[in-house]
Structures are given as C-alpha cells and as structure tokens.
CSV table of C-alpha atoms and ligand atoms in Angstrom, one decimal:
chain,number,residue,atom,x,y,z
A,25,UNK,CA,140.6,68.6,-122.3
A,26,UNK,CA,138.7,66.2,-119.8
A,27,UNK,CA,140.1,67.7,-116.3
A,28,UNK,CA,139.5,65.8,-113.6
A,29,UNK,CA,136.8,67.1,-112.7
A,30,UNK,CA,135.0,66.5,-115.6
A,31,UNK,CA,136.6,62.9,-115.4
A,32,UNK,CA,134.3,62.8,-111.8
A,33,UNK,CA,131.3,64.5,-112.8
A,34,UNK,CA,131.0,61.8,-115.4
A,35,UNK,CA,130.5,58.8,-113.3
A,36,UNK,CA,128.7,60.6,-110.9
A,37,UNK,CA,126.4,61.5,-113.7
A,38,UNK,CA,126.3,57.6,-114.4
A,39,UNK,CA,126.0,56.7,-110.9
A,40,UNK,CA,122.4,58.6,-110.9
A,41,UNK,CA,121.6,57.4,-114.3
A,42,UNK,CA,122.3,53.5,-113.9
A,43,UNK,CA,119.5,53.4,-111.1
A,44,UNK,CA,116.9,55.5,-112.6
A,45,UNK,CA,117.2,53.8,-116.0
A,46,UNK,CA,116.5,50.3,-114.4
A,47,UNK,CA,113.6,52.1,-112.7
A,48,UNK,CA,112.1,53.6,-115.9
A,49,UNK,CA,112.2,50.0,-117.5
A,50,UNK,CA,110.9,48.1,-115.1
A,51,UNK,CA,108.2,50.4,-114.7
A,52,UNK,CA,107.4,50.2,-118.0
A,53,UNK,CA,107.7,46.7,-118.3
A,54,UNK,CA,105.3,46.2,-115.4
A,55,UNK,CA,102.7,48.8,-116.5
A,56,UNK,CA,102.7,48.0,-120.6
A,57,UNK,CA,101.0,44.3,-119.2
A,58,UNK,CA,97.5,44.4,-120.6
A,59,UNK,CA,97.7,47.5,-122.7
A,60,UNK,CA,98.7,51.7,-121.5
A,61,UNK,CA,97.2,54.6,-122.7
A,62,UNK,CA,98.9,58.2,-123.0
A,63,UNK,CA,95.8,58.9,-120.6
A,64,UNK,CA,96.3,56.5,-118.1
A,65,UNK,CA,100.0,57.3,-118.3
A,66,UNK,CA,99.6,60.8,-117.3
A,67,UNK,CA,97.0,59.8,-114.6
A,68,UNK,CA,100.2,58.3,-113.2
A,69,UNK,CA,102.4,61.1,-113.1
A,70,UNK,CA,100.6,64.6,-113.2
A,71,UNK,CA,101.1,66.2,-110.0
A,72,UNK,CA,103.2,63.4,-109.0
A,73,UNK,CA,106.4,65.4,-107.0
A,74,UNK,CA,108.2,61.7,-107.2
A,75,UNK,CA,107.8,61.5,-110.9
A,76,UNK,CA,109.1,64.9,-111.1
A,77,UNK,CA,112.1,64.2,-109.0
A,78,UNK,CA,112.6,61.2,-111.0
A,79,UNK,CA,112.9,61.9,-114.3
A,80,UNK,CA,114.2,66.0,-113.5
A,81,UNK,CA,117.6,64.4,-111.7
A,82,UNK,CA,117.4,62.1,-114.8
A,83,UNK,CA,117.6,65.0,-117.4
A,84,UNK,CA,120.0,66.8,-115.4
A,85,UNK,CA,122.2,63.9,-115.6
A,86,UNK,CA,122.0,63.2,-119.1
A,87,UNK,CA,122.5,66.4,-119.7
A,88,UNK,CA,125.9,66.7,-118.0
A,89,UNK,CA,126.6,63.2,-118.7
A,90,UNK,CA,125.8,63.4,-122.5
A,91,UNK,CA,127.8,66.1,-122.5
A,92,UNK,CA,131.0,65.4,-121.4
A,93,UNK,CA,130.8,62.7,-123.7
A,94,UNK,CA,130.5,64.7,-126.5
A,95,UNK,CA,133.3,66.8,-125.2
A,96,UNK,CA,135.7,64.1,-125.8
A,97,UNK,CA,134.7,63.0,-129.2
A,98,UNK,CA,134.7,66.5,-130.3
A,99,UNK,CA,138.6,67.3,-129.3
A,100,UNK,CA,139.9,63.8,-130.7
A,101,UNK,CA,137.6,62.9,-133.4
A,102,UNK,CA,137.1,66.3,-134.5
A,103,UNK,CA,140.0,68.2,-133.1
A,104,UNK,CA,138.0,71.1,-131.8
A,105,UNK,CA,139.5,72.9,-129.2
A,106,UNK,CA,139.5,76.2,-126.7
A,107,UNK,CA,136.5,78.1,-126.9
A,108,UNK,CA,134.8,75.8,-129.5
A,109,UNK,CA,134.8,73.2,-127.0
A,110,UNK,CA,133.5,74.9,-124.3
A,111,UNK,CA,130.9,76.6,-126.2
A,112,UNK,CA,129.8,73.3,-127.8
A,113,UNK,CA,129.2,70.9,-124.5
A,114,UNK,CA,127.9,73.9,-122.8
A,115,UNK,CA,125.2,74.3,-125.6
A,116,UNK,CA,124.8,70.5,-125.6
A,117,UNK,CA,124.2,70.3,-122.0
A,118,UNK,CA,121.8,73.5,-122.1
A,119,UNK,CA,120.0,72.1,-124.9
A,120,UNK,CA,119.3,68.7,-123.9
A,121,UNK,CA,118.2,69.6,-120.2
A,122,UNK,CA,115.5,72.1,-121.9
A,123,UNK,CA,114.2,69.7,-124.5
A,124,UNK,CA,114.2,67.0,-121.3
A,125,UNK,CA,113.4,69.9,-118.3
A,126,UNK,CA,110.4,70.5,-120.9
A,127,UNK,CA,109.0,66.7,-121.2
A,128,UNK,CA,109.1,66.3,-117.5
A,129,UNK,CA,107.2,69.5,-117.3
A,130,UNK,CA,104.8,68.7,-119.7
A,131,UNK,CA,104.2,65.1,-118.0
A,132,UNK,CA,103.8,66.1,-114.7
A,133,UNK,CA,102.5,70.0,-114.6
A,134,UNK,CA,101.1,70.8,-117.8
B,25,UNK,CA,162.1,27.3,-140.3
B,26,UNK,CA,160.7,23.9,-142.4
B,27,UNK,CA,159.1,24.3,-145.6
B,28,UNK,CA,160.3,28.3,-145.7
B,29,UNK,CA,161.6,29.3,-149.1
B,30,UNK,CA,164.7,30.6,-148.2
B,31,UNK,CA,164.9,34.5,-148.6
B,32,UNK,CA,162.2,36.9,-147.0
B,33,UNK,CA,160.7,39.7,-148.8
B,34,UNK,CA,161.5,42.7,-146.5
B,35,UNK,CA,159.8,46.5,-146.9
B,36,UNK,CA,161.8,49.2,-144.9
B,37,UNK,CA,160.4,52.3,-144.4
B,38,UNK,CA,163.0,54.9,-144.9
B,39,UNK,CA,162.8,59.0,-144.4
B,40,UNK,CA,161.7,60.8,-142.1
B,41,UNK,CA,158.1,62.9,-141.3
B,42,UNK,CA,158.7,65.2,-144.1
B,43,UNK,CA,158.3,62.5,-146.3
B,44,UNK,CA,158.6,58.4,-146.4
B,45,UNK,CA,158.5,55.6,-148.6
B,46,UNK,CA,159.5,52.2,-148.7
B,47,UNK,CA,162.7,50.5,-149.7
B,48,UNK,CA,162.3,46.4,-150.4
B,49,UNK,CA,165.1,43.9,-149.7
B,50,UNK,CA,165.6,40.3,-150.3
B,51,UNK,CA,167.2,38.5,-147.5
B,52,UNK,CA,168.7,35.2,-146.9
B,53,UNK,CA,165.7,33.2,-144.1
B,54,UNK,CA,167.7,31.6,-141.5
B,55,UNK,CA,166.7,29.4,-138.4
B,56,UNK,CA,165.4,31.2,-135.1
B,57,UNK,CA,165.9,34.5,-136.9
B,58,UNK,CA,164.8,37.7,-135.3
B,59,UNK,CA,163.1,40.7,-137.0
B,60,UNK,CA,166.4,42.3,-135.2
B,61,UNK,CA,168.5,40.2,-137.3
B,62,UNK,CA,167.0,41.2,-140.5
B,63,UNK,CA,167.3,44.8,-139.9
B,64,UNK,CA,171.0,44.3,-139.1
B,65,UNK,CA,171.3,42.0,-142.3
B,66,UNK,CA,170.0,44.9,-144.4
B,67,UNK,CA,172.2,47.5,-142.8
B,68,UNK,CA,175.4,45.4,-143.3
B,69,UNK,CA,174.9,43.4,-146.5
B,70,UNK,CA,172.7,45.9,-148.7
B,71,UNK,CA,172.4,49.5,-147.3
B,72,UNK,CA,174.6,50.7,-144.9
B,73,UNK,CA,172.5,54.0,-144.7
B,74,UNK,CA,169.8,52.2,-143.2
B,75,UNK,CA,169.1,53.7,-139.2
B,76,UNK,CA,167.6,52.2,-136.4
B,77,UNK,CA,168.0,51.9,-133.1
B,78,UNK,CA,169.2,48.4,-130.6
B,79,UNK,CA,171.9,48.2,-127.3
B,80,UNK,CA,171.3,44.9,-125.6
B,81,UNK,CA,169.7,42.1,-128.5
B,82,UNK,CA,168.0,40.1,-125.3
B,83,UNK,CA,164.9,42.6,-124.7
B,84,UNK,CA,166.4,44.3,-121.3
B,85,UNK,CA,166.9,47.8,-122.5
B,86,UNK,CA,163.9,48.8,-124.6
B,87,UNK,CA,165.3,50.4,-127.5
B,88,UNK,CA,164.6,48.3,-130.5
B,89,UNK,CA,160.9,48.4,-130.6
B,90,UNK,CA,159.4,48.9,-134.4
B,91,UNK,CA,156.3,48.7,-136.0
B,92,UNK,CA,156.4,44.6,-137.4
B,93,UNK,CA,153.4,44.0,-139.9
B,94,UNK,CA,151.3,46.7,-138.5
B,95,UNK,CA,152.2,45.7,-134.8
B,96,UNK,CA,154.2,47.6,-132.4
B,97,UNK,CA,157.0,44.9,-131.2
B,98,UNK,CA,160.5,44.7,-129.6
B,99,UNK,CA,162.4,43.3,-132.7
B,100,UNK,CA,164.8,41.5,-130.7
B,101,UNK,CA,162.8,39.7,-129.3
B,102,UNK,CA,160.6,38.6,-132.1
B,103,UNK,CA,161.1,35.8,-134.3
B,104,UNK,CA,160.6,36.4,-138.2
B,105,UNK,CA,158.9,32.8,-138.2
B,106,UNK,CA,155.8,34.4,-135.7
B,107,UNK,CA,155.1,37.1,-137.8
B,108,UNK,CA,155.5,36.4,-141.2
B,109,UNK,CA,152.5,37.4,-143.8
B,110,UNK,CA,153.3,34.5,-146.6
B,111,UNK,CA,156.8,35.6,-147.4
B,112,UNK,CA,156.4,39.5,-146.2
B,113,UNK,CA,157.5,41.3,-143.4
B,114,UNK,CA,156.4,45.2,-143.3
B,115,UNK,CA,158.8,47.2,-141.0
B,116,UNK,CA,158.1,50.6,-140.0
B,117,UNK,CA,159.2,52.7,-137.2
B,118,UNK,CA,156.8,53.3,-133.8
B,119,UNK,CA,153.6,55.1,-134.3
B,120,UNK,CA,152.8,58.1,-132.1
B,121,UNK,CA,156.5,59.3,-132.2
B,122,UNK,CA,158.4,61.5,-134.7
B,123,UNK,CA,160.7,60.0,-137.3
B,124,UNK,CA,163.6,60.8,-136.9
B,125,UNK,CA,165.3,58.6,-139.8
B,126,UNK,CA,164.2,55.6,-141.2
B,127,UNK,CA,162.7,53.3,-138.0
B,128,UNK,CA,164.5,55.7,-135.3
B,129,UNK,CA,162.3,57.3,-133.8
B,130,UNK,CA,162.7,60.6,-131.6
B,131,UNK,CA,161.8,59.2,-128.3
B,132,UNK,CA,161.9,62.7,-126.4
B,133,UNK,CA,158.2,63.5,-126.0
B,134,UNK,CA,157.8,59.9,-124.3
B,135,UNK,CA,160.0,60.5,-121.7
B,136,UNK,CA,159.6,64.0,-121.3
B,137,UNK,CA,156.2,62.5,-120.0
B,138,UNK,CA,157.3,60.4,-117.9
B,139,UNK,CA,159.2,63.5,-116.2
B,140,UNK,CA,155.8,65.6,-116.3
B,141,UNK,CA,153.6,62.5,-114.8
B,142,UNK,CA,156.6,63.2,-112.0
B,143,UNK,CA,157.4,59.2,-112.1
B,144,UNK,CA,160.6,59.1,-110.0
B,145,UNK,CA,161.0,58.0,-106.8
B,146,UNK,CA,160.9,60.6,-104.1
B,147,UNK,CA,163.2,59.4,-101.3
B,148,UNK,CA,162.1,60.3,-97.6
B,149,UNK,CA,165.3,59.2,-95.9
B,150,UNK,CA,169.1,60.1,-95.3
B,151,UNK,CA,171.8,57.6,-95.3
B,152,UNK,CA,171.7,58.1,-91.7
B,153,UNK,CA,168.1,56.4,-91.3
B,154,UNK,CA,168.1,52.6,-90.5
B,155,UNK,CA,167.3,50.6,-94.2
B,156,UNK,CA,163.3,50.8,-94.5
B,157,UNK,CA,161.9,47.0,-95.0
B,158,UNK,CA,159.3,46.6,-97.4
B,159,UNK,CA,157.3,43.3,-96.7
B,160,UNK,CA,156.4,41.7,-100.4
B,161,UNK,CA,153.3,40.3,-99.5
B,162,UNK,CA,151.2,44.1,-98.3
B,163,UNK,CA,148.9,44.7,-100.6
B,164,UNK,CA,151.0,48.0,-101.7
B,165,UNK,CA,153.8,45.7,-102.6
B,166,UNK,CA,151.8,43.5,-105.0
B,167,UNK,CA,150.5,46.6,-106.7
B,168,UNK,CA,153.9,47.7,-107.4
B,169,UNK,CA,155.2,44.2,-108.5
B,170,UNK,CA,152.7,43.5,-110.9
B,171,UNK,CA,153.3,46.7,-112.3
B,172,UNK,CA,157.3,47.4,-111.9
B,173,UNK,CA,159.2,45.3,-115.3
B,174,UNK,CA,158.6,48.0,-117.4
B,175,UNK,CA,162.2,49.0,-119.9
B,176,UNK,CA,160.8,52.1,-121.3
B,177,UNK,CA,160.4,50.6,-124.8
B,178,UNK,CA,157.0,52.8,-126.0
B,179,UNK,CA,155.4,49.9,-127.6
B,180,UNK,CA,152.0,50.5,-125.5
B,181,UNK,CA,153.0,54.0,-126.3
B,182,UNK,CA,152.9,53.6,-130.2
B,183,UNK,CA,149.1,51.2,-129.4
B,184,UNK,CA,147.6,53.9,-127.6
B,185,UNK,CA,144.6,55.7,-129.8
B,186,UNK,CA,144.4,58.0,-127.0
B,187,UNK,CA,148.1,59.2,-127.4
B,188,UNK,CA,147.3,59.4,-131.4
B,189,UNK,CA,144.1,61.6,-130.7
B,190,UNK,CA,145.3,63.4,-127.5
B,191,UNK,CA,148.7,64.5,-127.7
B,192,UNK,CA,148.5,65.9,-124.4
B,193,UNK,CA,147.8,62.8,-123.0
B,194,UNK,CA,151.0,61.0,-120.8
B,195,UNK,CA,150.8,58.0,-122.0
B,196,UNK,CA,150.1,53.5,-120.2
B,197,UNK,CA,154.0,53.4,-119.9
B,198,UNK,CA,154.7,57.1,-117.8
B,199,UNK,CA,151.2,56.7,-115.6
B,200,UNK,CA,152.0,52.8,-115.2
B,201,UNK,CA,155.2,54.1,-113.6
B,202,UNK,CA,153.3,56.5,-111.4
B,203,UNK,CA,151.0,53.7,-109.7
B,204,UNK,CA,153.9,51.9,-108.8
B,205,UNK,CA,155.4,54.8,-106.9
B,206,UNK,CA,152.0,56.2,-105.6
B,207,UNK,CA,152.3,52.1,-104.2
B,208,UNK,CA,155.5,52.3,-103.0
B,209,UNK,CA,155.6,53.0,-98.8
B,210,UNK,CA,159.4,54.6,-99.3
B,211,UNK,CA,158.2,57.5,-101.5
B,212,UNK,CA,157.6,60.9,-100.7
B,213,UNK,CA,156.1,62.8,-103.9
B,214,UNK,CA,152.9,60.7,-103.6
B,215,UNK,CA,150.3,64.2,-103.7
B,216,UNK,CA,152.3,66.2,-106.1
B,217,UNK,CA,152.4,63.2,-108.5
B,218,UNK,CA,148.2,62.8,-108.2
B,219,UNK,CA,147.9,65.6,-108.9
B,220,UNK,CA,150.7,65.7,-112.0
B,221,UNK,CA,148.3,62.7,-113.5
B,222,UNK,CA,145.2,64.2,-112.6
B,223,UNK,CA,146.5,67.4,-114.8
B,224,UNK,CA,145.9,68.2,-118.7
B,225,UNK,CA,146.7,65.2,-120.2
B,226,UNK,CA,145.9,63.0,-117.1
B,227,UNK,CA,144.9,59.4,-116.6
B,228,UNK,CA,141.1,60.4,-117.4
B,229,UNK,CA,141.8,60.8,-120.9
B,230,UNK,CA,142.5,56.9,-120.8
B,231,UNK,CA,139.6,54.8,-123.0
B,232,UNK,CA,140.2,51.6,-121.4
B,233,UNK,CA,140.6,49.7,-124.2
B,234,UNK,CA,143.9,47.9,-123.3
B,235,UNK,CA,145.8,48.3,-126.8
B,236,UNK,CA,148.8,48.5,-124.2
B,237,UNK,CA,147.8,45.3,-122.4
B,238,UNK,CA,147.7,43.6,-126.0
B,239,UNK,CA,150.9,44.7,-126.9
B,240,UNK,CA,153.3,44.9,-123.9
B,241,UNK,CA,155.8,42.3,-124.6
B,242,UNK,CA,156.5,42.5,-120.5
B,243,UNK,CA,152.7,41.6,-120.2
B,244,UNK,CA,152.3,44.1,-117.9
B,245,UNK,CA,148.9,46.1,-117.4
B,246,UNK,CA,149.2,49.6,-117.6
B,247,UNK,CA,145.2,49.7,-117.9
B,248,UNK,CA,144.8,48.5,-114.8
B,249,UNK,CA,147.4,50.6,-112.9
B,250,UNK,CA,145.8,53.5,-114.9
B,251,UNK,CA,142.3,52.3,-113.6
B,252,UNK,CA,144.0,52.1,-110.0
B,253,UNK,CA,145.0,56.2,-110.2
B,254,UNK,CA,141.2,56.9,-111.3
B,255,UNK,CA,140.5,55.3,-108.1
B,256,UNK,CA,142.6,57.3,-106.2
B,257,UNK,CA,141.8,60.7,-108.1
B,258,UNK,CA,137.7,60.1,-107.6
B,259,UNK,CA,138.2,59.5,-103.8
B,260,UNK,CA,140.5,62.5,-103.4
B,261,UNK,CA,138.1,64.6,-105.8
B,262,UNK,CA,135.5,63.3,-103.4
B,263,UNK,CA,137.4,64.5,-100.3
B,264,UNK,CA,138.1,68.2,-102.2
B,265,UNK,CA,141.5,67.2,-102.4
B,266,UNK,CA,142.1,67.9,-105.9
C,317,SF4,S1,143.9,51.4,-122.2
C,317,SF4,FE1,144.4,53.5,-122.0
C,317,SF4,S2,146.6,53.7,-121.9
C,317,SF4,FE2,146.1,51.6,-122.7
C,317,SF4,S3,146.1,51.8,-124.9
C,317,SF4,FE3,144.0,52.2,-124.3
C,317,SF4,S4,143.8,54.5,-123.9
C,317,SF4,FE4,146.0,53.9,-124.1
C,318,SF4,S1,154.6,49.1,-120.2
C,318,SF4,FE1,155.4,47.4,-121.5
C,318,SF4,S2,155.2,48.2,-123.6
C,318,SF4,FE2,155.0,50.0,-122.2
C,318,SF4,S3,157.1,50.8,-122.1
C,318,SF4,FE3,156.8,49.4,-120.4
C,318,SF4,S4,157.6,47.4,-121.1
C,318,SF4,FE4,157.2,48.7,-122.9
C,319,FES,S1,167.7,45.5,-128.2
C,319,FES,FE1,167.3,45.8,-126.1
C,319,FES,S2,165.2,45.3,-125.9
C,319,FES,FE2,165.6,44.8,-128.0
C-alpha cells in the first residue's frame, strides 16, 4: 500500500516543508509587529519570484505530503484499496496543489 | 500471595473464529503462581478439553504467549499476583492470529513472514574457509546484539495496530530479525532481503508507536531495528538502488 517509494517521497516532502514552515512563521511573527494590512502584505510579495518559489515548492509539498498521508489512513482506517486508493490520493494531491498553486498565484501575479 | 482470598476467578475464552465465548473457572490461588499454572490447573482439574499451547515452562521457546487482562504476555513467565484485576484474570488467545481452538492460535501467517522478510542467514563460506571472527565491539556487532534474543513468541506481533490494520504488513518480530542479519558481516542475502522489507508490506508501513517495545517480555526493540532498515531503504532509494 505505502511502497517504498511513497515511504521516501514522504520525508522528502517533510524535509522541504519543516524549513519553509519555520520561515512562514517567523516571517509573520516579525512582520504582524505594529499592525499588517492585506495591502502592505501584497506590496511584499506581488512580483516577488522568491515569494513565488517559496510558497509554490511549499504547495507542491503539501500536496504530495498531505497525500500520502491520506493514503495510509484511507487503506487501514477505511479499508479502501486498488483503484479507490489511487484515485483518491491522486485527486487529493491534484486538488490541494490547485486550491494552493491558485493562492500563490493570486498573491504574487494577480 | 498475603491477604489473597484463596481461589481466582478465571474467564477462558474457548472456540474458535467462527464463534467464541467465555468459559469461567474457580481455581485454588497458590504462592508464585503463574498464569501458565492456571491454564494447566483448568485443563487437568476442570476441563480436559481445554487447548493451548506451552514446551519449555521457563520462557526459552516462545510458545505460550496469550492475551492476560487485555495484554499480550508469555504465560509462563507471568505471575498471577502481577496481573491480577481484584480477583479476575481474563485469558484469551493472541490477537492478530487466527484461532485455532480455544487460546491456540495458528501461528502460520507469522512465520510464513518471517520467511517472506527472507530473515535467515545467508552463509558466504564452505567448511573449507578458515572460521570468520566477528569482533563484538564493531558497531555491526552491537546492532545485532541488541537486537538478537528474540524466541519467536508473536507477543509484539499480537500489539502491533499496524498488523491489525495492514495484514500485509511483516510484522516488529520478522523485520527485527532482518536488521540483525542485514548487521551481520558473515551473511550474504543482505540486497535481496532490503529489498524483501522494502516490498508490499515492508517496514514503511511501521507507525512507530512501539506497542512491541511495550510488550516484548525480551525487552528488545524491534522499533528501533525497524527504524534502522528505513535508514537503510531511504539511502539506497537515494542511490536508485531500490
Ligand atoms: S512500532 Fe511498528 S512494529 Fe512496533 S507495534 Fe508499532 S507499528 Fe508495530
Ligand atoms: S521481538 Fe520480543 S515479543 Fe517479538 S517475537 Fe521476539 S521475543 Fe517475542
Ligand atoms: S512455555 Fe516456553 S516460553 Fe513459555
């Protein structure tokens, strides 16, 4: 159910996450200090190709992360298996990096 | 024993997995008894049908483990006065294994696993070669050691939720067996078993959680040999060898 390779894509997936998260945060954390505006947020990051790079590898690792988590709950909590399985981590992978693919957009492009 | 009234309340579960229920016993409490020596009072005193499985009565050969209030536990080697609920003791046979009467279980499937995760030694000499010497201190050796006085009994077997949930999965006691090998200098099957634990069923499937470490009564660690052939899958998955 969770070859090996999944096994490995999964903490690779966390090994770009654990970073980026602590990045996000602290950002935050430093910016919030006297008060943020969606405005001065996006003054930040539209156009920004760092920003982009940023939070893109981080919604492409959630959304192979998230879903080979889901993966493994589904088979043993909810004894799906075979094409089921497939079908639902692919469509949770796919669907989480469009909702995220389309934040990221909308912060830096739109 | 001390202030012990002096008969135990004892439920048996009897059948089998097409259906069970339990039988209850009275029997006489004695000093340094062993859930063991229950069992065997039963069989010979009150119900001569009763089945379950011991050989060696001094936990060395693994095949009296039950489930003891809930617990999975070699009964030889566990005193009625440590596990006692009030005047209760609950005994069922090993989770995660089919029934095969009463607390036998069919142990097949758990060693048939320890087969797939190919955890025999493969020798790499002839009785020609000179005896190889294996220094005890290398870092190999201590692996192995710390890993080694397993007897087969399927206690971490019947603890593991990811045996319950994933019955593909091998198993603490067959993949603890395979890091000793993979740890051992003498053996020869070291890629062919990687990738046997890397396979359907393989060490990935592991949560972690260390119900196995909780229960071994060897205190050994099969999470942490299990964490050790992670390690050796991700490098080799790393270096497209698997
Ligand atoms: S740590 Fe792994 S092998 Fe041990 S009980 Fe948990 S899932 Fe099973
Ligand atoms: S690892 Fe411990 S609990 Fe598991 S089979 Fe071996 S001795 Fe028994
Ligand atoms: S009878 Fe041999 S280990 Fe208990």
């Amino acid at each position: 159910m969770l070859s090996i390779r999944l096994y490995f894509l999964q903490r690779l997936s966390a090994l770009i996450m654990a970073p980026l998260v602590i990045l996000h945060l602290g950002v935050m954390i430093y910016a919030i200090q006297g008060g943020l505006s969606s405005e001065e947020i996006l003054g930040r990051t539209q156009g920004s190709l760092f920003w982009a790079v940023v939070y893109g590898l981080f919604v492409a690792s959630v959304s192979v992360h998230g879903a080979i988590g889901l993966r493994s709950i589904a088979y043993e909590w909810g004894r799906i298996r075979g094409f089921s399985l497939s079908l639902l981590s692919w469509g949770f992978c796919l669907l989480t990096f469009f909702l995220g693919g389309r934040a990221v957009y909308a912060v830096v492009f739109a | 024993m001390g202030d012990r009234s002096n008969s135990i309340r004892v439920k048996v579960s009897r059948g089998d997995d097409r259906g069970r229920h339990f039988d209850e016993f009275d029997v006489p409490a004695l000093e340094s008894q062993t859930v063991l020596d229950v069992v065997t009072w039963i069989q010979r005193n009150a119900d001569p049908s009763l089945s379950y499985r011991f050989a060696c009565r001094v936990g060395m050969c693994g095949s009296c483990a039950m489930t003891v209030n809930g617990k999975p536990r070699w009964t030889c080697r566990t005193h009625v006065s440590k596990v006692l609920q009030g005047d209760t003791l609950t005994i069922e046979p090993l989770r995660n294994l089919p029934v095969v009467k009463d607390l036998a279980t069919d142990m097949s499937e758990f060693f048939d696993k320890w087969t797939s995760a190919e955890s025999r030694f493969v020798p790499t000499k002839t009785r020609e070669d000179a005896i190889e010497i294996v220094q005890p201190a290398t870092k190999e050796r201590i692996e192995a050691d710390a890993a080694i006085e397993c007897i087969n009994c399927g206690v971490c077997y019947a603890s593991c939720d990811a045996v319950e949930l994933n019955p593909d999965y091998l198993g603490p006691a067959a993949l603890n067996r395979a890091w000793t090998l993979q740890n051992d200098v003498r053996d020869g099957g070291k890629n062919s078993r990687l990738r046997a634990v890397t396979g359907e069923g393989g060490c990935q499937n592991c949560h972690s959680q260390q119900g196995c470490v909780q229960h071994c009564p060897n205190t050994l660690n099969p999470t942490r040999s299990i964490a050790g052939l992670k390690r050796l899958a991700t490098r080799a998955v790393f270096k497209r060898e698997l």
